[in-house]
C-alpha atoms as one frame of an Amber mdcrd trajectory, in Angstrom:
protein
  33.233 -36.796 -10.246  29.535 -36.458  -9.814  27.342 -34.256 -12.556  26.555
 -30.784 -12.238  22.680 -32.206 -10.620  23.396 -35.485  -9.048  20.715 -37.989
  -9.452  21.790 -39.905  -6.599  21.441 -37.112  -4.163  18.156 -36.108  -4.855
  17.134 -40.380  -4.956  14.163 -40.858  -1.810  15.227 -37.517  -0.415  12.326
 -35.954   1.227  11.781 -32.885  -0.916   8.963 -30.212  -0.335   8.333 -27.769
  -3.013   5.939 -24.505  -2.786   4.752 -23.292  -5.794   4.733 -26.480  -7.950
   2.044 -25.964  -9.728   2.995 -23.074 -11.511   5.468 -23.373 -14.526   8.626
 -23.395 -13.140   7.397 -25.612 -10.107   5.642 -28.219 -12.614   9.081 -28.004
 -14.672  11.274 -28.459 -11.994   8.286 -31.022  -9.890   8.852 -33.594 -13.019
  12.630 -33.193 -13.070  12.859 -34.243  -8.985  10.203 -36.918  -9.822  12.379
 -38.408 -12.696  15.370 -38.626 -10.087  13.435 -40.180  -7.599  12.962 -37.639
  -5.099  10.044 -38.003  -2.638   8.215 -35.016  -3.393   5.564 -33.307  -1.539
   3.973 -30.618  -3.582   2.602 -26.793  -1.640  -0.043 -24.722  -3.543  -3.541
 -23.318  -3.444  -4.212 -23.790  -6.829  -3.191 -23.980 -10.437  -2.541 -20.552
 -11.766  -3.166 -21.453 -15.900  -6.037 -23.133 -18.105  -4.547 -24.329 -19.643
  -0.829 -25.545 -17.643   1.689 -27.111 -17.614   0.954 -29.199 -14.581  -2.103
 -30.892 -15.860  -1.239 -31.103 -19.355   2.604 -33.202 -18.298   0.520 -34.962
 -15.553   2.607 -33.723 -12.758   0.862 -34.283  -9.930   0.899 -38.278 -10.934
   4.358 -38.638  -9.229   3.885 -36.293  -5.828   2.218 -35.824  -2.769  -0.140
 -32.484  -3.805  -1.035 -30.730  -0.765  -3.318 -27.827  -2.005  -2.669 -25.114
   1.048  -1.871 -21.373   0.440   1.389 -20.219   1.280  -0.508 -17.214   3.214
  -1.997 -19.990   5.370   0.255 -19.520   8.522  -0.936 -23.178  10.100  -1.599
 -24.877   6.984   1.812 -24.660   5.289   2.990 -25.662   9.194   0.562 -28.496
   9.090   2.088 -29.402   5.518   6.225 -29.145   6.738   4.504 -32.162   9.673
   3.497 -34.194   7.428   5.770 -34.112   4.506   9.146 -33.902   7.126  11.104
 -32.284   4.504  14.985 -32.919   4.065  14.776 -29.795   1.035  12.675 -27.129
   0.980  12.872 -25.062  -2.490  10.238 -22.055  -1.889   8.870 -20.576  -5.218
   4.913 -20.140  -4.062   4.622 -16.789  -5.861   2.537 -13.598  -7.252   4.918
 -14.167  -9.988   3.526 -10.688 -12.532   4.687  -7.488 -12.907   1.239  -6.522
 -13.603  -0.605  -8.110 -11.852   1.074  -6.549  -9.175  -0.404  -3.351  -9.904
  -4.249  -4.891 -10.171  -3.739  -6.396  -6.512  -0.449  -5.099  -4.053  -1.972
  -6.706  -1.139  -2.148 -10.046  -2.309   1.201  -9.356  -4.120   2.804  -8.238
  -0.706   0.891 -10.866   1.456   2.061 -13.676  -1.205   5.383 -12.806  -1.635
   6.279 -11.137   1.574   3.913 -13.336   4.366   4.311 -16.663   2.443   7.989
 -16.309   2.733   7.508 -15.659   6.955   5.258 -18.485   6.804   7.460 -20.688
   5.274  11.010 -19.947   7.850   8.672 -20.259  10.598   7.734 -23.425   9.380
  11.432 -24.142   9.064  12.117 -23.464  12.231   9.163 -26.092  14.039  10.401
 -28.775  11.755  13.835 -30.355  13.218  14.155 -32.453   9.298  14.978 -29.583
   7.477  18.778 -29.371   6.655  18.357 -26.664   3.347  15.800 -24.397   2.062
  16.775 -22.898  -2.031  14.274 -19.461  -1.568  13.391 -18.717  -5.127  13.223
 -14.131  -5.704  13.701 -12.741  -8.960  15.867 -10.991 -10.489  13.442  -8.127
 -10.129  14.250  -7.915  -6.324  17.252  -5.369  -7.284  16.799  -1.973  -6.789
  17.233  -0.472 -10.603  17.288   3.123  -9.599  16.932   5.524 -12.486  20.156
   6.970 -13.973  21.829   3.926 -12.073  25.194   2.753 -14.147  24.513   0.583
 -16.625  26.024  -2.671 -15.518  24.310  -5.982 -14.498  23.402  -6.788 -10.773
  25.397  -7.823  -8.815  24.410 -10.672  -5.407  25.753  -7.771  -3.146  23.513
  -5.094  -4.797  21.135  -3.026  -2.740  17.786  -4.269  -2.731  14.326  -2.689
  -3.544  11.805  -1.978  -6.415   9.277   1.065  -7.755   6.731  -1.702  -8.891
   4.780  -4.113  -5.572   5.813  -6.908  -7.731   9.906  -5.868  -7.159   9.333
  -4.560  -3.884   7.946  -7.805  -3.177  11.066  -9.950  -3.622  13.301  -7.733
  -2.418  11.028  -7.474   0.565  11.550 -11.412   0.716  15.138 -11.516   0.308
  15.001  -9.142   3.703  13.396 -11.523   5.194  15.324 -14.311   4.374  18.128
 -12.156   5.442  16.581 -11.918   8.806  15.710 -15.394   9.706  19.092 -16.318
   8.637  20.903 -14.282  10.671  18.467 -14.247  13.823  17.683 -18.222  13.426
  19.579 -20.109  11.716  22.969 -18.838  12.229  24.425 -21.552  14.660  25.523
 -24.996  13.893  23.558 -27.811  12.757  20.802 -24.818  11.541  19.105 -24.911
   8.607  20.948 -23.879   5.807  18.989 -20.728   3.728  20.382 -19.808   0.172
  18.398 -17.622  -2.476  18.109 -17.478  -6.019  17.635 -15.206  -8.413  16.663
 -15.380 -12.120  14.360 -13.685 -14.379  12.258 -14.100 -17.307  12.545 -17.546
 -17.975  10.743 -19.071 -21.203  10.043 -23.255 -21.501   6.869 -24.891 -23.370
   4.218 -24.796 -20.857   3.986 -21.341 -19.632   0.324 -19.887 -20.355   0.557
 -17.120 -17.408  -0.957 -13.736 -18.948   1.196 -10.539 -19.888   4.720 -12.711
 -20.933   5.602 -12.598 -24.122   6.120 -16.288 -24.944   3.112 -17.489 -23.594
   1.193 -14.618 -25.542   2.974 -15.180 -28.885   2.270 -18.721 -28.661  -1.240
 -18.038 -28.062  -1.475 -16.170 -30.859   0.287 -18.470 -33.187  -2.046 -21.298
 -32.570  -5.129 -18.729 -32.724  -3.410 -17.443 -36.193  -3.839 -14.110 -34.613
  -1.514 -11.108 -34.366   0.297 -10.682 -31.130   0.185  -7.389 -29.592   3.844
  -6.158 -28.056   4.816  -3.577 -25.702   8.467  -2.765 -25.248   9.761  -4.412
 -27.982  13.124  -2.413 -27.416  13.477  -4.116 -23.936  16.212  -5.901 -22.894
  15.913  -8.898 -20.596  18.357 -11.896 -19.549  16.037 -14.428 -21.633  16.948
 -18.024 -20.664  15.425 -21.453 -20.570  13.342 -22.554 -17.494  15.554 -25.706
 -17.598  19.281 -23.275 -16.993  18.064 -21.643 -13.896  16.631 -25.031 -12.500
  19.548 -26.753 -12.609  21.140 -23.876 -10.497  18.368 -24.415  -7.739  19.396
 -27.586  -7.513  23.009 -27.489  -7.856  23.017 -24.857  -4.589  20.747 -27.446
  -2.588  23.298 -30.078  -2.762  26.447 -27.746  -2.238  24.373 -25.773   0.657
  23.543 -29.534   1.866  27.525 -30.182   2.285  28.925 -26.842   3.371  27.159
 -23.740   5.256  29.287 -21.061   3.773  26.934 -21.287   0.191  24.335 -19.593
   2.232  22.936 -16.255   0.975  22.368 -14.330  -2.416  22.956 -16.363  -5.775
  22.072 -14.881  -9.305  21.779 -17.776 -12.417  21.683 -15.933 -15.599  21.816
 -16.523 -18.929  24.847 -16.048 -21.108  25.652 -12.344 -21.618  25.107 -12.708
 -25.440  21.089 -14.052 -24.809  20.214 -10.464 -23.130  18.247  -9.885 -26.045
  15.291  -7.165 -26.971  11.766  -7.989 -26.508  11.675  -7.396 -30.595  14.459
  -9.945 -31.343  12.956 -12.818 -29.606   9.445 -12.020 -31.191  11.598 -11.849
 -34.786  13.232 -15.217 -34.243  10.137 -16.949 -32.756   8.238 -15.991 -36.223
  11.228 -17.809 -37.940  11.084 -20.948 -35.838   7.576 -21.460 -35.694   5.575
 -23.662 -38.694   2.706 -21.513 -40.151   2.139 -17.630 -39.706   3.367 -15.900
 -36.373   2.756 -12.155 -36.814   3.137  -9.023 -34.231   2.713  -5.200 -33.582
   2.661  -2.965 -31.171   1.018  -2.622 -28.391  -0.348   1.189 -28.035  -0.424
   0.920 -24.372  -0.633   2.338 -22.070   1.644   0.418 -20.079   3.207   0.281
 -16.142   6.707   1.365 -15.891   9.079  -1.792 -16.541  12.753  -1.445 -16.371
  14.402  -0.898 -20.184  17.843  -3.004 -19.308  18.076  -5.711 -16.337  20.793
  -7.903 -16.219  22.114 -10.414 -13.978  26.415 -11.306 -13.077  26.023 -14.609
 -12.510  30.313 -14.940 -11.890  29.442 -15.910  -8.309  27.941 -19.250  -9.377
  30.435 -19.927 -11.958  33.165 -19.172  -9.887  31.512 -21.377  -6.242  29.326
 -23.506  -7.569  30.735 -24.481 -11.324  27.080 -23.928 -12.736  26.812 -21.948
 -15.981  23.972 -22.158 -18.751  23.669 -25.322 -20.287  21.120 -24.004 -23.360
  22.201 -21.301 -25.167  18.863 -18.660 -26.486  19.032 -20.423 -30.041  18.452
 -23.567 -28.475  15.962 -22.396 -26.029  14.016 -21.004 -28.590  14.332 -24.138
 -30.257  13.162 -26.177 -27.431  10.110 -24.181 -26.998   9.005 -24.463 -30.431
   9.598 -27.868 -30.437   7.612 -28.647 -27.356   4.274 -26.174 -28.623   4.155
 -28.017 -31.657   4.140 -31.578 -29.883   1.259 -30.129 -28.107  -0.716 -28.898
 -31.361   0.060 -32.378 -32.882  -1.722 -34.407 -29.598   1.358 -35.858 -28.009
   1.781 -36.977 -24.678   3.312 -33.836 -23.166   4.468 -35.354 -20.039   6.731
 -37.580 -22.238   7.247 -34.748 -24.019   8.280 -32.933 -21.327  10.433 -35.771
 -19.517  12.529 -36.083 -22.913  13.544 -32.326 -22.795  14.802 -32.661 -18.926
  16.369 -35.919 -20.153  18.208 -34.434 -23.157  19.337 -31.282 -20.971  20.698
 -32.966 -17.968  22.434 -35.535 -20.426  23.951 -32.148 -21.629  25.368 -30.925
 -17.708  28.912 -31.041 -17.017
């Protein structure tokens, strides 16, 4: 029986990713390197100084096409070139607030990169699957709506540009499915949704990881907001392993096209203040934080994600559990404070999770 990934699909298939720069695309750019994929990598630049994707090396083992996703005939121009088998999109405006500083190049990212992308699909007669990367965010969370965790059938929307954004994607999606690639021998179109993923690495602004870490190795105080918030926290590496997991099924059967959540267990929805807590425990040397005074955008106080749909189709489930998450993080932050090689680094935590997959 083959492994929850398969190494042997993903050997010399032509793979293009969008967005692989960023932390999850450098994260899951190494892991298709490490299986042999041929990997062409999309993006206009990277996002962090510092990141992920230089600090791990990434781009040593790809084909790194800087062209942004809002390009209409450059990201074309790429999909010639690179004659993808896989396309996994996750070129995104990828903050909250941000989102708020600049709609229009949250809307035009998001929303336009995502057309840009499908119609590239559509010229290119090599593509056989494309894994569109949302959010969990792309769920309308209404106020006064029950409190229950989203569901892949749910109603999508969002008060924020950032939210409106991926749901605004997912409608697309939706479209070009249905309008293009609906008949036999079509591309096959699945999304996925996750949210607030933490992995050593991420340096974006406004996260909480990235700014606790930052204030660890600065011996500062970290500044919260929300620390009552609840959010499906999970590993970068759990989610990942989803993406890939519906590329190969959606690869062998149409019918896994559509909506697919990848959660976390329901016991690692966790407050903003818990994580923070443990994080102080974990780390080696002092790790302090209060509270932000604000003022803040509006954020949703519980989002949660049903992930029974992928348990039940595509027998994924989290592999890391939020203690060992955590763990992993702190592990790989204080590799980088000693001067390791983080791209070993790096390598040895894919290694040690997928030796962990069903």
């Amino acid at each position: 029986m083959a492994p929850l990934v398969d190494p042997d699909f993903w050997r010399d298939r032509a793979v293009l990713l969008t967005g692989h720069t960023g932390f999850k695309g450098a994260w899951l750019a190494l892991w298709l390197e490490a299986m042999g994929a041929r990997l062409t990598g999309l993006s206009d630049t990277v996002p962090t100084d510092p990141s992920l994707f230089e600090l791990a090396h990434v781009g040593d083992g790809l084909r790194d096409l800087r062209i942004d996703v809002r390009d209409h005939d450059g990201v074309g121009a790429a999909f010639v070139e690179s004659k993808p088998e896989i396309v996994i999109h996750m070129a995104a405006q990828a903050l909250v607030r941000a989102s708020y500083d600049d709609p229009h190049e949250t809307f035009e990212t998001n929303v336009m990169g995502m057309v840009n992308v499908l119609d590239a699909v559509r010229a290119t007669p090599s593509v056989r699957v494309v894994v569109n990367v949302t959010s969990d965010k792309c769920y309308a969370n209404e106020p006064g709506r029950e409190p229950r965790a989203f569901v892949e059938g749910d109603a999508m929307g969002g008060h924020d540009p950032y939210s409106s954004s991926k749901g605004c994607a997912e409608l697309v999606a939706d479209a070009y499915r249905s309008s293009f690639f609906a008949g036999d021998g079509a591309p096959r179109i699945g999304s996925a949704r996750a949210g607030n993923v933490i992995g050593g690495g991420d340096w974006a602004q406004d996260r909480l990881i990235p700014d606790i870490i930052r204030g660890a190795l600065a011996g500062a105080p970290i500044a919260v907001r929300n620390p009552e918030a609840i959010r499906p926290w999970q590993h970068v590496l759990n989610p990942l392993s989803g993406y890939l997991r519906l590329a190969e099924v959606l690869h062998a059967a149409p019918e896994h096209g559509g909506g697919w959540n990848f959660g976390p267990l329901d016991a690692d929805a966790r407050t903003v203040r818990e994580i923070a807590d443990r994080l102080s425990e974990l780390w080696d040397g002092e790790l302090r934080w209060e509270l932000h005074p604000g003022p803040h955008p509006p954020e949703a106080h519980v989002l949660t994600l049903d992930s029974s749909k992928a348990r039940k189709h595509l027998g994924w489930a989290p592999t890391w559990d939020l203690e060992q998450s955590l763990a992993a993080i702190v592990s790989w932050y204080a590799a980088l404070r000693a001067g390791e090689e983080m791209r070993a680094v790096t390598l040895a935590q894919i290694e040690a999770f997928a030796a962990a997959l069903p």
